[in-house]
Amino acid sequence: MRRQLMKGNEAIVKSAILSGCRAFYGYPITPASEITEAAAQYLPQVGGVFLQAESEVAAINMLYGAASAGVRVMTASSGPGISLMQEGISYMAGAELPCVIADITRGGPGLGNIAAEQSDYHQVVKGGGHGNYHTLVLAPHSVQEMADLTALAFELADRYRNPVVVMADGFIGQMMEPVEFPQTATEPHLPKWAVAGTEESRGNLISSIYLEPDKLEAHVRQLEAKYYVAQQREARAEEWRTEGAEIVLVGYGIVARILKAVAAEAQAEGLKVGVLRPITLYPFPGLQFQKLAERARVFVVVEMSNGQMLEDVRLALNGVRPVEFLSRFGGNVPSHGEVLELVRKLARQTLPAPQPERESVAHV
Amino acid sequence: MTSAGKQDRGRLRVDQDECKGCALCIEACPPHVIQMTERLNHYGYRTAMYAGAGCTGCGICFMVCPEPGAITVLRLASHVAASAEGVKPCAGN
Amino acid sequence: MSNGTEAEYEVTHGRPQAFYENFDRKGELQHQTHYCPGCGHGIVHKMLAQAIDELGIQNRTILVSPVGCSVFAYYYFDVGNVQGAHGRAPAVATAVKRSHPQSIVVSYQGDGDLSAIGSAEILHAANRGENITVIFVNNAIYSMTGGQAAPTTLLGQVSTTTPAGRNAANEGYPLHVSELLATLEAPVYIERVGLGDNRQVAQAQRAVRRAVENQVRGLGFSLVEVLSPCPTIWKMSPVDAQHWVRDVMEKTFPLAVLRDRTKDVQPKAAPATGPALEEIPRILGVTDEGEAEPSDAQAKGGVDLQVRVAGFGGQGVLLLGEVLAEAGLHAGLEVSWLPSYGPEMRSGTSNCHVRLAREPIDSPLVAHPDVLVAMNEPSLHKFCASVRPGGWIFYNGETVPEECERKDVHILARPFMHVADELGDGRAGNMVILGALLEATATLPQASVDAALGQLVKSPRWLTLDERALARGRELLRESLQEVCHEG
Ligand SMILES: Cc1ncc(C[n+]2csc(CCOP(=O)(O)OP(=O)(O)O)c2C)c(N)n1
Ligand code: SF4
Ligand code: SF4
Ligand code: SF4
Ligand SMILES: [Mg+2]
């Protein structure tokens, strides 16, 4: 199959269209604009809709409309725009509408800067909008994954009738790597629940309103049940050379790429180091952490934020292993050298040997 | 049939359960043939009521009424109206 | 006068078909609306339902309901229903309509919804000329939330948030959204009507029907603003509220047709249908077709080349890296190209990381390059120390400043831009450097470089120039090596 050199941002759009996406509504923002631009180029050519909205608020509500109408739809933005979209994301989760949102993250808070950062974790993974809901969140670390996880995002969005976010830092969006696409396109289909302006769909209603407390509670419990299934089935992580690892480096996106380089070098020095890379940030792959904790002595979380995923790692480990944290942000990237230095330091320290008793207590 | 041999062109029906007694229809009816009941309906509203005669079937009360089905206006069927005028529809053709 | 028997009468005005028989409301309230007695929303609902019946479009109609007292419009209308966020109905309606152009989409909104929180959405939907119908129910107040001021609240009008009456000095003036929208090119029909008396009601009914019919005819954006009584919040009897519309409200919001281009515009063409599914991979350019012939031009041996290219915008930094990466891919290698973008991107500097390797590439970030291309002195300063011993520095300048001298790396300093100038255009300087780089690293076959260049440089003039520049760069490197030999 053909491998093409392509930017991550462009790969998202091509994969989306091959996955049956036929509508894109968005508002430009660095470093996500190439997605909007590629959508403007290709969607009209495949009989789809492209519209540059007047704001991210309008864009996400257009997604609400298109998804209500049963069309596979997506948008793309970065931190400040995702903040504005939170209203619509909450409505879509409440109304159980599928959509895909690409968040190509940049620095914050406020206008921050346009450099790559991973500080959108909280607002995306924890549900920055109001109410009891989650978005499913996928975190690609290569251009190939930008394509593959976008395809998966559309599948999951439909399966769970819920917004799915593909969250990548600016580097993954901007960089070029070889990528392959499937040679066939998915046929868009109209879901039964969609409001399509036809006799069959006349009785359909898309709404997030549940006036009576019992009904709203039942609705949210049903959403919870859905998320529970997603936790059981969809959590993914890559374990990279973790056999026998005593030090487990944890990171996603571009950070995971750096961690792999560090681990390779550390292993060459004879250190027992591996990488655990969450691919789904929600549902968080907690089981894989617990499994590795049986053998590993310490986990090292590396993030381009002030420690947002760190909280989920700590929750997943529930105190059974120490968690070290290294972070750079503001546009700074944790360097190969500084991570390697930390790994060497930890390897030199006499770490407490695994204590299974403590572990079982902690799990009670 | 009235003594004059002429039936009202229109007739009004008010659904006593749906009417909320806003009186907009009463205000709007050109020949003033709608009144308010004294008694309250199931929901505690006084409701509109046709006075019993004089409706022209204009339909104005229907349009000013905020409730979807509180008011129904009927009109004398065309053959009845026509025969009352002494003209047979399609006669002789 | 008196009555004949019921049987002699037929219904001429009765509950429209477009309403549900029973409403999905609590308990025994399923036959009546949730609106207060005398509420204008109920009247406007009936007008809309009548229009849907008359135009025979019930199956095609999709109602987008707002947040406000009419939030539950979907209880009543037996059509497709979408309930949207506060003020966003025009955005929702835009996408619904574009998703199903055959559908008839109605955005039903209150004055707070449309003129305050949703002012941007309505403006832009109107300005795009979306082929939708907007029913704008203006009761000069936020009714649902208990009577706070709206942008449409009249001067002097008391509300819970203007307890002393609206004061222009503090709250500004009543917003005339319809007039505002009528300044735009795209809308085809905008009318303000009222529910103040029988005459107004009859006109309102005609306007609502026209606004829907325009959409059925494919004419474009139509909006009807209805001055509508809210007896509850206005604290008036329904009849007094109706009169207040006519006697007071109308003075601030005169009834008028503000735009009517229905006779001038052509119906919008139905959107073209998309291509066959099988066509799509080709349209996206992801098929094997058009792929350069697999060549024997394969890079040999274990390769791991890390390159950093740095300079200012316009010096061809990114393209140099891209040709290198594309050539690597052609030669069967793993490659990555990463533009260093970020705060510095806007300050004029431009810089990229390129890796070519036999094995999968872990990090695309190049901290310690084997090759540094520095297009200017600041870039050289910034990165010269990071080059691995035994590596190369290509510097676009006459002489390397003392601080950047290194004994453990190869340095080729030339005014590459001038060299390119002699070839015809200084901007090909990046390709002169690339030629030198390729010659020095000897990793990539020329055929791969040719293929990459052919793919990335579309203008024949530039292609020729770049090819000559590459050749010149190779020459420069060979010459410099000879110099070194002679010196040695
Ligand atoms: C984002 C948001 N802000 C505020 C509200 C509260 N709210 C509900 S309805 C409403 C005002 C509605 O007024 P209008 O659009 O004039 O409708 P009316 O009730 O007068 O028909 C407000 C402020 C909300 N639901 N959502
Ligand atoms: S207008 Fe309708 S609701 Fe009001 S009094 Fe008349 S019938 Fe009743
Ligand atoms: S149809 Fe006309 S005349 Fe008859 S009751 Fe209604 S408003 Fe009065
Ligand atoms: S508060 Fe006003 S707008 Fe709301 S239902 Fe009552 S009368 Fe109608
Ligand atoms: Mg209002």
PDB file of C-alpha atoms and ligand atoms in Angstrom, chain C residues 34-42 68-70 137 139 141-144 146 228-234, ligand 4:
ATOM      1  CA  HIS C  34     -47.924  24.683  28.958  1.00  0.00           C
ATOM      2  CA  TYR C  35     -48.458  28.304  27.961  1.00  0.00           C
ATOM      3  CA  CYS C  36     -50.242  30.776  30.203  1.00  0.00           C
ATOM      4  CA  PRO C  37     -53.719  31.938  29.226  1.00  0.00           C
ATOM      5  CA  GLY C  38     -53.424  34.494  26.442  1.00  0.00           C
ATOM      6  CA  CYS C  39     -49.772  33.742  25.625  1.00  0.00           C
ATOM      7  CA  GLY C  40     -48.644  34.850  22.189  1.00  0.00           C
ATOM      8  CA  HIS C  41     -46.513  31.730  21.753  1.00  0.00           C
ATOM      9  CA  GLY C  42     -49.656  29.635  21.504  1.00  0.00           C
ATOM     10  CA  GLY C  68     -37.268  30.270  26.562  1.00  0.00           C
ATOM     11  CA  CYS C  69     -40.944  29.708  27.224  1.00  0.00           C
ATOM     12  CA  SER C  70     -41.200  27.935  23.868  1.00  0.00           C
ATOM     13  CA  VAL C 137     -41.336  35.899  19.024  1.00  0.00           C
ATOM     14  CA  ASN C 139     -42.318  39.857  23.947  1.00  0.00           C
ATOM     15  CA  ILE C 141     -38.757  40.410  28.111  1.00  0.00           C
ATOM     16  CA  TYR C 142     -37.117  37.223  29.364  1.00  0.00           C
ATOM     17  CA  SER C 143     -40.300  35.446  30.267  1.00  0.00           C
ATOM     18  CA  MET C 144     -39.154  31.980  31.086  1.00  0.00           C
ATOM     19  CA  GLY C 146     -39.254  35.381  35.343  1.00  0.00           C
ATOM     20  CA  SER C 228     -46.303  38.966  21.118  1.00  0.00           C
ATOM     21  CA  PRO C 229     -48.123  39.364  24.423  1.00  0.00           C
ATOM     22  CA  CYS C 230     -46.848  37.889  27.650  1.00  0.00           C
ATOM     23  CA  PRO C 231     -49.707  38.635  30.032  1.00  0.00           C
ATOM     24  CA  THR C 232     -48.060  36.886  32.951  1.00  0.00           C
ATOM     25  CA  ILE C 233     -44.804  38.780  33.085  1.00  0.00           C
ATOM     26  CA  TRP C 234     -46.345  42.015  31.889  1.00  0.00           C
TER      27      TRP C 234
HETATM   28  S1  SF4 D   4     -44.651  33.675  30.867  1.00  0.00           S
HETATM   29 FE1  SF4 D   4     -45.346  34.884  29.146  1.00  0.00          FE
HETATM   30  S2  SF4 D   4     -44.327  34.019  27.372  1.00  0.00           S
HETATM   31 FE2  SF4 D   4     -44.153  32.556  29.012  1.00  0.00          FE
HETATM   32  S3  SF4 D   4     -45.871  31.184  28.750  1.00  0.00           S
HETATM   33 FE3  SF4 D   4     -46.525  32.742  30.163  1.00  0.00          FE
HETATM   34  S4  SF4 D   4     -47.416  34.283  28.902  1.00  0.00           S
HETATM   35 FE4  SF4 D   4     -46.262  32.996  27.560  1.00  0.00          FE
END
